[in-house]
C-alpha cells in the first residue's frame, strides 16, 4: 500500500518531517481490537484525509474546524502508536502528533467568541441564488444515479442544466461567468451520457441480499391499518404525509426561497422575552453550508429546553464520525431561524461558523413537536425519531437492573457500531447538583466507553457545552488520574482545567450511583426478519383496568421457527402514536405468554357427551389458589388464529408500566416451532389510543393480530341475594346459586358445532366461579364430575371465564352469604339465549320451624328393620285443605 505523506501545519510549514517513509502495512499485535480487526494501514488511511482537510481549513481561515480535525487525527495517531513497536516509525508518528497538538492548542488560545451577534449579510445576487439551486439539483441527480434511478436522475440533471444556464445568462463577464459555463457543460455531458441508459434501461437481475428484510405477515395494509395511519397523520394540528422523492422535485419548482406554508414555529417563553426577528440563513451567514464537519463537540444547546434532543444530536454526530453514516430526516422546514434583539441565534447552533445542520434538524423536530416551547422528552425517544434506531430504557434504580450485564451490552454495541448511548439524571437538590457538577433531570450524550487498566469509563458531553462532572476522573480529580491513564485516553488534564467544553470522563460506578436512566438505541438492520402491525385501542372496549380480565386487550400471536440448535432473539417494540405534544399520562406495557407452557399447565377436565347435538370439545383448567391475578386458566376448542389470554398470571414476561411512547421487550426463543401470545396492557384506560407493534429477529416468524373470534356478545346483570348466595359446592346452599338455562338453536347444515365464551365479573373481594353442567333439563342441586361440560377452574377474585358449548350454567362465590352484583357476558357465533332458572320453592310460601335433636330423647337415626325407636324422631303436622305442592 502507498505511504501517506502527512502535511505540516500552515503555521509551521516543513518544521517536522512528513511521514512519507512510514510503512503503512504494519500489523497490530495479538489481542488488540478483538471485535473489529483494525490494522495500522486502516488507521493511516483514516487519518490521512482528515489531516489534509485540517491543514486546508486552517489555511482558509476556518480555524475552529481545523482544530477539531487536528484533534481527531491525534486520537488516531494514539491508536497507531499502541499498535507499533518502539522504533523510528513510532517516533515519527509521535512527532507528527505533537505538531498537530501544538497547533490545535494555539488555535484554542487565540480563539474568539463564536456566539456573538450574527451579522446582517447583504442579499445574494440573483445569479448566485440560481447557481445554488442548480448545484442542489445536481447533487440530487447524482444521488438518484447512485440508486440506479436513471429517469429520476435525468430529470434532476435537466433541472440543474436549466438553472445553470439562467445563472450564466445573468452573471457578469469574467471568471464567474466562465465557471458557470464550465459547470453547465459538465451537467449537460452527464445528462447526455445518461439518456441512452434512461430511455433503454438494461434489466437488472436483483439478487436478494442476506440483509434484505423479510416482512412477516400480510404485505399490504389492512383497511383498519390505513384508518389508523390516516387518523394519526395529523400531529399537533399539522398534517404530515409520508415522504417521497417527488417532494424534492416540488421544492425545486418553487419560485424563490421556500417559505414554510405552516408559518413560523411557536417560541418558548424564554425566546419570546428576548426575540428580535426571524432571519433567513442567507441573512446571517456569509457562506452557509449544511454540513462543514460532523462533530459532537461543535453542537451547543441554547435556551430551548430540549437537552434530550441535543444530546441525541451529539451522540449521532459522534457515531457518524466513527462509522461514516448519517441519519435521514424528512420534515419540511424553511431556513428562517429565531434571532434575539442582541443579534444572537436563539436555537441550537454549531460552533463551526456557517454550518447549519444542528439548527435545521432541531427546527424540523421542534416543528413536529409543536414548536420551540418543547415540554421535554428523553433522548431514547428523540434518537428514535432521528435515526429509527430502537429505543431501550434502563432504569438504574430498579431492583432488576443488572449492572454488569448492561455494561457488556453497551460496550459491545458501541464497539460494533450498533448502539447509541445517552444517560440522564433524575431530581436532585441544588446543593447536590452543584457538588456533583451535574444538572438535574438532564440528558447527556455518551461519546465513548472504555475499559482500560481494569477501569470502566465513559466519555460524556453536556449539551450545554459547559458545566462538567466534579467527581472521580473529572478534570478536578487529583487522586485517580495517572500519566499512563491520561496517555491511554488522550486526556490533557491541564487543558481541561482551562477549557470547559462540557465534555468529561466519569467511571461507570459513579454513573450508576448518580444518574437515573440509561437510554440505548439499537440498530437492528442485521435482523432481516421483520413485521409491522398498526392498530387502534378504543377506550370503551372492555374494562378501564385489566387487573382481572385481559380478554378485551389487543393481543397478537407470534409463531417462531428456529432452525439449528441455538436460540433466536426476538425484539418487540410497541410504539404509541403521538398526535399532540403534552405530558404523557398513558402507562402502557407488553406481557408475553408462552402458549406451549400454558397448555402444559392445564389439566384435562371433561368431555361433552357424544350424544349431544354439538361436537365434543376438550376443556381444561389450571388448579391454583384463589389469589387474584395469580394464575391463568383457559378452556380452548382448538386454535387456528392464536390463543387469547384472559388471566394475567403465568406470563413468561410481565411488563412494567411506563409512560413512554415506546416499550421494548427482548427475549430468546428455543429451537423448533414455538408460539407466544403478546398482550398489550394499560394501567388505566382514559382515552382512545393508536399504536404500532414491530417485531425483529434473525429467524423466521409470523406476527398476526388475534381477532375476537365471536361475533355476538350479550351482557346480563344480576346479583347474589340472601336467598341465592349459596357458596361453593362444599356448602349445602350451593343449589340456591343463580342458575341459567343456555339454549342452543338447531344449527343449519353444514354447521355442526359452535362454541361459547362465558365471562363473570364480580366484586374483587369475592372469589367467584362459573360452571357449565349437563343436567338433563333440571336445576342443579349437586355437581358430579361426569356432568361438568366446562368450568373456570379454581375460584378467582373479580373475574373468571369458561369456554365451551352447552346447557346449564351455575355462578357461585366460594363463601356463602356473599351478597352483591355481578355481570355475566356471553359471546358466540350464533344467537344464544340465556334464561334464569328459578330457585327451588320460588313463588311458594315459606315457613321456618326450629328444633333440635337430643341424644337419647329424639335423636333416633334413620328407619330400618332393627330400629324400633324411629317414631321418637321429631314429628310435624301440616294441615292441607286443598291441592298443593309441598317441598
PDB file of C-alpha atoms in Angstrom, residues 176-436:
ATOM      1  CA  UNK A 176     -17.599  33.790 -12.622  1.00  0.00           C
ATOM      2  CA  UNK A 177     -19.353  33.546 -15.994  1.00  0.00           C
ATOM      3  CA  UNK A 178     -16.662  31.211 -17.303  1.00  0.00           C
ATOM      4  CA  UNK A 179     -17.019  28.969 -14.239  1.00  0.00           C
ATOM      5  CA  UNK A 180     -20.788  28.729 -14.653  1.00  0.00           C
ATOM      6  CA  UNK A 181     -20.335  27.865 -18.321  1.00  0.00           C
ATOM      7  CA  UNK A 182     -18.000  25.026 -17.365  1.00  0.00           C
ATOM      8  CA  UNK A 183     -20.477  23.719 -14.759  1.00  0.00           C
ATOM      9  CA  UNK A 184     -23.265  23.849 -17.358  1.00  0.00           C
ATOM     10  CA  UNK A 185     -21.131  21.885 -19.786  1.00  0.00           C
ATOM     11  CA  UNK A 186     -20.349  19.231 -17.153  1.00  0.00           C
ATOM     12  CA  UNK A 187     -24.012  18.769 -16.266  1.00  0.00           C
ATOM     13  CA  UNK A 188     -25.119  18.536 -19.884  1.00  0.00           C
ATOM     14  CA  UNK A 189     -22.397  15.955 -20.561  1.00  0.00           C
ATOM     15  CA  UNK A 190     -23.630  13.814 -17.690  1.00  0.00           C
ATOM     16  CA  UNK A 191     -27.221  14.125 -18.886  1.00  0.00           C
ATOM     17  CA  UNK A 192     -26.264  13.077 -22.429  1.00  0.00           C
ATOM     18  CA  UNK A 193     -24.376  10.043 -21.117  1.00  0.00           C
ATOM     19  CA  UNK A 194     -27.421   9.052 -19.084  1.00  0.00           C
ATOM     20  CA  UNK A 195     -30.054   9.488 -21.796  1.00  0.00           C
ATOM     21  CA  UNK A 196     -29.386   6.178 -23.503  1.00  0.00           C
ATOM     22  CA  UNK A 197     -29.485   4.296 -20.225  1.00  0.00           C
ATOM     23  CA  UNK A 198     -32.670   6.031 -19.088  1.00  0.00           C
ATOM     24  CA  UNK A 199     -34.529   5.512 -22.354  1.00  0.00           C
ATOM     25  CA  UNK A 200     -33.480   1.864 -22.756  1.00  0.00           C
ATOM     26  CA  UNK A 201     -32.665   0.707 -19.274  1.00  0.00           C
ATOM     27  CA  UNK A 202     -30.916  -2.652 -19.006  1.00  0.00           C
ATOM     28  CA  UNK A 203     -32.966  -5.116 -16.945  1.00  0.00           C
ATOM     29  CA  UNK A 204     -31.256  -5.738 -13.626  1.00  0.00           C
ATOM     30  CA  UNK A 205     -31.015  -9.147 -12.048  1.00  0.00           C
ATOM     31  CA  UNK A 206     -31.921  -8.487  -8.426  1.00  0.00           C
ATOM     32  CA  UNK A 207     -30.245 -10.848  -6.004  1.00  0.00           C
ATOM     33  CA  UNK A 208     -31.693 -10.955  -2.519  1.00  0.00           C
ATOM     34  CA  UNK A 209     -29.059  -9.904  -0.006  1.00  0.00           C
ATOM     35  CA  UNK A 210     -28.673 -11.691   3.281  1.00  0.00           C
ATOM     36  CA  UNK A 211     -29.516  -8.416   4.976  1.00  0.00           C
ATOM     37  CA  UNK A 212     -32.663  -7.778   2.941  1.00  0.00           C
ATOM     38  CA  UNK A 213     -35.590  -7.513   5.372  1.00  0.00           C
ATOM     39  CA  UNK A 214     -38.145 -10.301   5.158  1.00  0.00           C
ATOM     40  CA  UNK A 215     -41.572  -8.961   6.040  1.00  0.00           C
ATOM     41  CA  UNK A 216     -43.724 -11.292   8.112  1.00  0.00           C
ATOM     42  CA  UNK A 217     -47.499 -11.376   7.877  1.00  0.00           C
ATOM     43  CA  UNK A 218     -49.693  -9.563   5.329  1.00  0.00           C
ATOM     44  CA  UNK A 219     -47.648  -7.365   2.973  1.00  0.00           C
ATOM     45  CA  UNK A 220     -50.480  -4.911   2.299  1.00  0.00           C
ATOM     46  CA  UNK A 221     -52.015  -2.639   4.882  1.00  0.00           C
ATOM     47  CA  UNK A 222     -55.470  -3.650   6.029  1.00  0.00           C
ATOM     48  CA  UNK A 223     -58.393  -1.222   5.989  1.00  0.00           C
ATOM     49  CA  UNK A 224     -58.037  -0.856   9.771  1.00  0.00           C
ATOM     50  CA  UNK A 225     -54.312  -0.057   9.495  1.00  0.00           C
ATOM     51  CA  UNK A 226     -54.934   2.521   6.775  1.00  0.00           C
ATOM     52  CA  UNK A 227     -57.535   4.176   9.005  1.00  0.00           C
ATOM     53  CA  UNK A 228     -55.065   4.243  11.918  1.00  0.00           C
ATOM     54  CA  UNK A 229     -52.371   5.890   9.797  1.00  0.00           C
ATOM     55  CA  UNK A 230     -54.861   8.357   8.355  1.00  0.00           C
ATOM     56  CA  UNK A 231     -56.054   9.328  11.832  1.00  0.00           C
ATOM     57  CA  UNK A 232     -52.557   9.772  13.276  1.00  0.00           C
ATOM     58  CA  UNK A 233     -51.196  11.681  10.274  1.00  0.00           C
ATOM     59  CA  UNK A 234     -52.391  14.891  11.962  1.00  0.00           C
ATOM     60  CA  UNK A 235     -49.750  15.817  14.558  1.00  0.00           C
ATOM     61  CA  UNK A 236     -50.096  18.996  16.604  1.00  0.00           C
ATOM     62  CA  UNK A 237     -52.750  20.232  14.141  1.00  0.00           C
ATOM     63  CA  UNK A 238     -50.416  19.808  11.148  1.00  0.00           C
ATOM     64  CA  UNK A 239     -50.736  17.026   8.584  1.00  0.00           C
ATOM     65  CA  UNK A 240     -47.566  15.057   7.798  1.00  0.00           C
ATOM     66  CA  UNK A 241     -47.728  12.917   4.677  1.00  0.00           C
ATOM     67  CA  UNK A 242     -45.234  10.086   4.037  1.00  0.00           C
ATOM     68  CA  UNK A 243     -42.030  11.451   2.496  1.00  0.00           C
ATOM     69  CA  UNK A 244     -41.369  10.697  -1.166  1.00  0.00           C
ATOM     70  CA  UNK A 245     -38.576  11.577  -3.583  1.00  0.00           C
ATOM     71  CA  UNK A 246     -41.033  13.657  -5.626  1.00  0.00           C
ATOM     72  CA  UNK A 247     -41.121  16.166  -2.754  1.00  0.00           C
ATOM     73  CA  UNK A 248     -37.575  17.225  -3.691  1.00  0.00           C
ATOM     74  CA  UNK A 249     -38.663  17.998  -7.248  1.00  0.00           C
ATOM     75  CA  UNK A 250     -41.590  20.006  -5.952  1.00  0.00           C
ATOM     76  CA  UNK A 251     -39.162  22.137  -3.920  1.00  0.00           C
ATOM     77  CA  UNK A 252     -37.028  22.772  -6.987  1.00  0.00           C
ATOM     78  CA  UNK A 253     -40.046  24.138  -8.835  1.00  0.00           C
ATOM     79  CA  UNK A 254     -40.587  26.764  -6.116  1.00  0.00           C
ATOM     80  CA  UNK A 255     -40.018  30.284  -7.386  1.00  0.00           C
ATOM     81  CA  UNK A 256     -37.677  31.951  -4.938  1.00  0.00           C
ATOM     82  CA  UNK A 257     -36.664  30.749  -1.465  1.00  0.00           C
ATOM     83  CA  UNK A 258     -39.009  28.241   0.131  1.00  0.00           C
ATOM     84  CA  UNK A 259     -41.279  29.526   2.888  1.00  0.00           C
ATOM     85  CA  UNK A 260     -42.997  27.011   5.125  1.00  0.00           C
ATOM     86  CA  UNK A 261     -46.761  27.268   4.474  1.00  0.00           C
ATOM     87  CA  UNK A 262     -47.360  26.210   8.084  1.00  0.00           C
ATOM     88  CA  UNK A 263     -45.859  29.519   9.239  1.00  0.00           C
ATOM     89  CA  UNK A 264     -43.321  30.271  11.950  1.00  0.00           C
ATOM     90  CA  UNK A 265     -42.830  27.967  14.913  1.00  0.00           C
ATOM     91  CA  UNK A 266     -44.182  28.871  18.334  1.00  0.00           C
ATOM     92  CA  UNK A 267     -41.434  30.213  20.589  1.00  0.00           C
ATOM     93  CA  UNK A 268     -40.762  29.329  24.199  1.00  0.00           C
ATOM     94  CA  UNK A 269     -41.282  31.928  26.931  1.00  0.00           C
ATOM     95  CA  UNK A 270     -37.526  32.470  27.233  1.00  0.00           C
ATOM     96  CA  UNK A 271     -37.223  33.010  23.497  1.00  0.00           C
ATOM     97  CA  UNK A 272     -40.199  35.359  23.391  1.00  0.00           C
ATOM     98  CA  UNK A 273     -38.706  37.613  26.084  1.00  0.00           C
ATOM     99  CA  UNK A 274     -35.524  38.110  24.008  1.00  0.00           C
ATOM    100  CA  UNK A 275     -36.935  37.714  20.499  1.00  0.00           C
ATOM    101  CA  UNK A 276     -35.836  40.141  17.801  1.00  0.00           C
ATOM    102  CA  UNK A 277     -36.850  38.692  14.457  1.00  0.00           C
ATOM    103  CA  UNK A 278     -36.853  35.685  12.172  1.00  0.00           C
ATOM    104  CA  UNK A 279     -33.983  35.754   9.682  1.00  0.00           C
ATOM    105  CA  UNK A 280     -33.039  33.540   6.802  1.00  0.00           C
ATOM    106  CA  UNK A 281     -29.713  31.773   6.909  1.00  0.00           C
ATOM    107  CA  UNK A 282     -28.510  33.835   3.937  1.00  0.00           C
ATOM    108  CA  UNK A 283     -29.102  36.986   6.013  1.00  0.00           C
ATOM    109  CA  UNK A 284     -26.843  35.926   8.887  1.00  0.00           C
ATOM    110  CA  UNK A 285     -24.139  33.753   7.267  1.00  0.00           C
ATOM    111  CA  UNK A 286     -21.703  34.714   4.522  1.00  0.00           C
ATOM    112  CA  UNK A 287     -21.247  31.236   3.068  1.00  0.00           C
ATOM    113  CA  UNK A 288     -23.806  28.931   4.635  1.00  0.00           C
ATOM    114  CA  UNK A 289     -23.245  25.166   4.390  1.00  0.00           C
ATOM    115  CA  UNK A 290     -25.493  22.427   5.630  1.00  0.00           C
ATOM    116  CA  UNK A 291     -22.505  20.374   6.843  1.00  0.00           C
ATOM    117  CA  UNK A 292     -18.928  21.549   7.335  1.00  0.00           C
ATOM    118  CA  UNK A 293     -17.820  18.832   9.737  1.00  0.00           C
ATOM    119  CA  UNK A 294     -19.984  16.327  11.600  1.00  0.00           C
ATOM    120  CA  UNK A 295     -18.747  16.649  15.181  1.00  0.00           C
ATOM    121  CA  UNK A 296     -20.385  16.253  18.567  1.00  0.00           C
ATOM    122  CA  UNK A 297     -18.050  18.853  20.087  1.00  0.00           C
ATOM    123  CA  UNK A 298     -19.340  21.667  17.861  1.00  0.00           C
ATOM    124  CA  UNK A 299     -23.001  21.454  18.966  1.00  0.00           C
ATOM    125  CA  UNK A 300     -24.244  23.933  21.568  1.00  0.00           C
ATOM    126  CA  UNK A 301     -27.693  23.939  23.169  1.00  0.00           C
ATOM    127  CA  UNK A 302     -29.133  27.413  23.618  1.00  0.00           C
ATOM    128  CA  UNK A 303     -32.257  28.425  25.563  1.00  0.00           C
ATOM    129  CA  UNK A 304     -34.609  25.847  24.046  1.00  0.00           C
ATOM    130  CA  UNK A 305     -35.423  23.236  26.713  1.00  0.00           C
ATOM    131  CA  UNK A 306     -34.565  20.273  24.507  1.00  0.00           C
ATOM    132  CA  UNK A 307     -31.475  18.829  26.192  1.00  0.00           C
ATOM    133  CA  UNK A 308     -32.580  15.286  25.314  1.00  0.00           C
ATOM    134  CA  UNK A 309     -32.765  16.174  21.620  1.00  0.00           C
ATOM    135  CA  UNK A 310     -29.413  17.996  21.599  1.00  0.00           C
ATOM    136  CA  UNK A 311     -27.833  15.054  23.441  1.00  0.00           C
ATOM    137  CA  UNK A 312     -29.261  12.875  20.673  1.00  0.00           C
ATOM    138  CA  UNK A 313     -27.679  15.118  18.040  1.00  0.00           C
ATOM    139  CA  UNK A 314     -24.333  14.913  19.859  1.00  0.00           C
ATOM    140  CA  UNK A 315     -24.274  11.144  20.111  1.00  0.00           C
ATOM    141  CA  UNK A 316     -25.474  10.820  16.493  1.00  0.00           C
ATOM    142  CA  UNK A 317     -22.681  13.105  15.320  1.00  0.00           C
ATOM    143  CA  UNK A 318     -20.145  11.119  17.324  1.00  0.00           C
ATOM    144  CA  UNK A 319     -21.410   7.910  15.735  1.00  0.00           C
ATOM    145  CA  UNK A 320     -21.310   9.383  12.236  1.00  0.00           C
ATOM    146  CA  UNK A 321     -17.709  10.500  12.687  1.00  0.00           C
ATOM    147  CA  UNK A 322     -16.778   6.987  13.770  1.00  0.00           C
ATOM    148  CA  UNK A 323     -18.858   4.909  11.350  1.00  0.00           C
ATOM    149  CA  UNK A 324     -19.347   7.338   8.429  1.00  0.00           C
ATOM    150  CA  UNK A 325     -23.131   7.009   8.412  1.00  0.00           C
ATOM    151  CA  UNK A 326     -25.730   9.758   8.642  1.00  0.00           C
ATOM    152  CA  UNK A 327     -29.414   9.635   9.590  1.00  0.00           C
ATOM    153  CA  UNK A 328     -32.141  10.869   7.283  1.00  0.00           C
ATOM    154  CA  UNK A 329     -34.809  13.379   8.222  1.00  0.00           C
ATOM    155  CA  UNK A 330     -37.990  14.145   6.317  1.00  0.00           C
ATOM    156  CA  UNK A 331     -39.894  17.037   7.896  1.00  0.00           C
ATOM    157  CA  UNK A 332     -40.103  20.032   5.557  1.00  0.00           C
ATOM    158  CA  UNK A 333     -38.975  23.378   7.013  1.00  0.00           C
ATOM    159  CA  UNK A 334     -37.646  26.641   5.663  1.00  0.00           C
ATOM    160  CA  UNK A 335     -34.403  28.287   6.794  1.00  0.00           C
ATOM    161  CA  UNK A 336     -35.830  31.043   8.989  1.00  0.00           C
ATOM    162  CA  UNK A 337     -34.131  30.966  12.405  1.00  0.00           C
ATOM    163  CA  UNK A 338     -35.018  32.965  15.549  1.00  0.00           C
ATOM    164  CA  UNK A 339     -32.589  35.784  16.340  1.00  0.00           C
ATOM    165  CA  UNK A 340     -32.589  37.761  19.588  1.00  0.00           C
ATOM    166  CA  UNK A 341     -32.714  41.536  19.978  1.00  0.00           C
ATOM    167  CA  UNK A 342     -28.973  41.394  20.636  1.00  0.00           C
ATOM    168  CA  UNK A 343     -28.467  39.636  17.298  1.00  0.00           C
ATOM    169  CA  UNK A 344     -27.637  36.119  18.579  1.00  0.00           C
ATOM    170  CA  UNK A 345     -29.209  32.852  17.443  1.00  0.00           C
ATOM    171  CA  UNK A 346     -31.829  31.550  19.882  1.00  0.00           C
ATOM    172  CA  UNK A 347     -31.630  27.886  18.948  1.00  0.00           C
ATOM    173  CA  UNK A 348     -29.135  25.061  18.922  1.00  0.00           C
ATOM    174  CA  UNK A 349     -26.167  26.044  16.759  1.00  0.00           C
ATOM    175  CA  UNK A 350     -22.775  24.853  15.601  1.00  0.00           C
ATOM    176  CA  UNK A 351     -19.567  26.486  16.702  1.00  0.00           C
ATOM    177  CA  UNK A 352     -18.404  25.948  13.109  1.00  0.00           C
ATOM    178  CA  UNK A 353     -19.342  29.234  11.521  1.00  0.00           C
ATOM    179  CA  UNK A 354     -21.658  28.971   8.522  1.00  0.00           C
ATOM    180  CA  UNK A 355     -22.706  25.394   9.472  1.00  0.00           C
ATOM    181  CA  UNK A 356     -26.455  24.776   9.525  1.00  0.00           C
ATOM    182  CA  UNK A 357     -27.314  21.166  10.261  1.00  0.00           C
ATOM    183  CA  UNK A 358     -27.817  21.362  14.076  1.00  0.00           C
ATOM    184  CA  UNK A 359     -30.132  24.383  13.730  1.00  0.00           C
ATOM    185  CA  UNK A 360     -32.132  22.996  10.794  1.00  0.00           C
ATOM    186  CA  UNK A 361     -32.556  19.495  12.194  1.00  0.00           C
ATOM    187  CA  UNK A 362     -33.600  20.933  15.553  1.00  0.00           C
ATOM    188  CA  UNK A 363     -36.152  23.163  13.804  1.00  0.00           C
ATOM    189  CA  UNK A 364     -37.612  20.173  11.931  1.00  0.00           C
ATOM    190  CA  UNK A 365     -38.020  18.198  15.155  1.00  0.00           C
ATOM    191  CA  UNK A 366     -39.406  21.175  17.057  1.00  0.00           C
ATOM    192  CA  UNK A 367     -41.972  21.643  14.278  1.00  0.00           C
ATOM    193  CA  UNK A 368     -43.037  18.023  14.684  1.00  0.00           C
ATOM    194  CA  UNK A 369     -43.268  18.538  18.454  1.00  0.00           C
ATOM    195  CA  UNK A 370     -45.411  21.675  18.116  1.00  0.00           C
ATOM    196  CA  UNK A 371     -42.790  24.428  18.403  1.00  0.00           C
ATOM    197  CA  UNK A 372     -39.736  25.546  20.338  1.00  0.00           C
ATOM    198  CA  UNK A 373     -41.820  25.555  23.522  1.00  0.00           C
ATOM    199  CA  UNK A 374     -40.807  21.929  23.968  1.00  0.00           C
ATOM    200  CA  UNK A 375     -42.135  20.296  27.163  1.00  0.00           C
ATOM    201  CA  UNK A 376     -39.269  17.793  27.259  1.00  0.00           C
ATOM    202  CA  UNK A 377     -38.717  14.211  26.246  1.00  0.00           C
ATOM    203  CA  UNK A 378     -35.999  11.627  26.695  1.00  0.00           C
ATOM    204  CA  UNK A 379     -33.054  11.038  24.418  1.00  0.00           C
ATOM    205  CA  UNK A 380     -34.103   7.482  23.553  1.00  0.00           C
ATOM    206  CA  UNK A 381     -37.354   8.786  22.074  1.00  0.00           C
ATOM    207  CA  UNK A 382     -35.584  11.626  20.272  1.00  0.00           C
ATOM    208  CA  UNK A 383     -32.923   9.327  18.811  1.00  0.00           C
ATOM    209  CA  UNK A 384     -35.631   7.002  17.536  1.00  0.00           C
ATOM    210  CA  UNK A 385     -37.211   9.955  15.721  1.00  0.00           C
ATOM    211  CA  UNK A 386     -33.824  10.988  14.313  1.00  0.00           C
ATOM    212  CA  UNK A 387     -32.411   7.613  13.313  1.00  0.00           C
ATOM    213  CA  UNK A 388     -35.111   4.946  13.547  1.00  0.00           C
ATOM    214  CA  UNK A 389     -32.887   3.000  15.955  1.00  0.00           C
ATOM    215  CA  UNK A 390     -34.907   1.050  18.509  1.00  0.00           C
ATOM    216  CA  UNK A 391     -35.014   2.719  21.967  1.00  0.00           C
ATOM    217  CA  UNK A 392     -34.398   0.798  25.178  1.00  0.00           C
ATOM    218  CA  UNK A 393     -34.805   2.465  28.566  1.00  0.00           C
ATOM    219  CA  UNK A 394     -32.838   1.092  31.537  1.00  0.00           C
ATOM    220  CA  UNK A 395     -33.878   2.372  34.959  1.00  0.00           C
ATOM    221  CA  UNK A 396     -30.732   2.200  37.072  1.00  0.00           C
ATOM    222  CA  UNK A 397     -32.534   2.389  40.412  1.00  0.00           C
ATOM    223  CA  UNK A 398     -34.805  -0.591  39.643  1.00  0.00           C
ATOM    224  CA  UNK A 399     -34.036  -3.785  41.543  1.00  0.00           C
ATOM    225  CA  UNK A 400     -33.777  -5.831  38.335  1.00  0.00           C
ATOM    226  CA  UNK A 401     -31.070  -3.593  36.800  1.00  0.00           C
ATOM    227  CA  UNK A 402     -28.058  -5.822  36.065  1.00  0.00           C
ATOM    228  CA  UNK A 403     -25.057  -3.509  36.230  1.00  0.00           C
ATOM    229  CA  UNK A 404     -22.505  -5.977  34.845  1.00  0.00           C
ATOM    230  CA  UNK A 405     -24.704  -7.281  32.040  1.00  0.00           C
ATOM    231  CA  UNK A 406     -25.712  -3.824  30.815  1.00  0.00           C
ATOM    232  CA  UNK A 407     -22.107  -2.604  30.716  1.00  0.00           C
ATOM    233  CA  UNK A 408     -21.109  -5.503  28.476  1.00  0.00           C
ATOM    234  CA  UNK A 409     -24.093  -4.858  26.202  1.00  0.00           C
ATOM    235  CA  UNK A 410     -23.259  -1.147  25.889  1.00  0.00           C
ATOM    236  CA  UNK A 411     -19.564  -1.720  25.199  1.00  0.00           C
ATOM    237  CA  UNK A 412     -20.166  -4.467  22.644  1.00  0.00           C
ATOM    238  CA  UNK A 413     -22.926  -2.452  20.987  1.00  0.00           C
ATOM    239  CA  UNK A 414     -20.784   0.649  20.630  1.00  0.00           C
ATOM    240  CA  UNK A 415     -17.694  -1.277  19.501  1.00  0.00           C
ATOM    241  CA  UNK A 416     -19.685  -2.881  16.705  1.00  0.00           C
ATOM    242  CA  UNK A 417     -21.479   0.303  15.689  1.00  0.00           C
ATOM    243  CA  UNK A 418     -24.985  -0.866  16.553  1.00  0.00           C
ATOM    244  CA  UNK A 419     -25.702   1.140  19.723  1.00  0.00           C
ATOM    245  CA  UNK A 420     -26.062   4.809  20.657  1.00  0.00           C
ATOM    246  CA  UNK A 421     -25.949   5.543  24.391  1.00  0.00           C
ATOM    247  CA  UNK A 422     -27.239   8.519  26.356  1.00  0.00           C
ATOM    248  CA  UNK A 423     -27.737   8.927  30.091  1.00  0.00           C
ATOM    249  CA  UNK A 424     -29.982  11.148  32.189  1.00  0.00           C
ATOM    250  CA  UNK A 425     -30.036  12.456  35.728  1.00  0.00           C
ATOM    251  CA  UNK A 426     -33.062  12.495  37.996  1.00  0.00           C
ATOM    252  CA  UNK A 427     -34.258  15.023  40.536  1.00  0.00           C
ATOM    253  CA  UNK A 428     -31.655  16.394  42.949  1.00  0.00           C
ATOM    254  CA  UNK A 429     -31.250  19.394  45.201  1.00  0.00           C
ATOM    255  CA  UNK A 430     -29.362  22.483  44.056  1.00  0.00           C
ATOM    256  CA  UNK A 431     -26.640  21.732  46.621  1.00  0.00           C
ATOM    257  CA  UNK A 432     -26.241  18.167  45.391  1.00  0.00           C
ATOM    258  CA  UNK A 433     -26.195  19.246  41.749  1.00  0.00           C
ATOM    259  CA  UNK A 434     -23.535  21.891  42.433  1.00  0.00           C
ATOM    260  CA  UNK A 435     -21.412  19.428  44.417  1.00  0.00           C
ATOM    261  CA  UNK A 436     -21.530  16.839  41.644  1.00  0.00           C
TER     262      UNK A 436
END
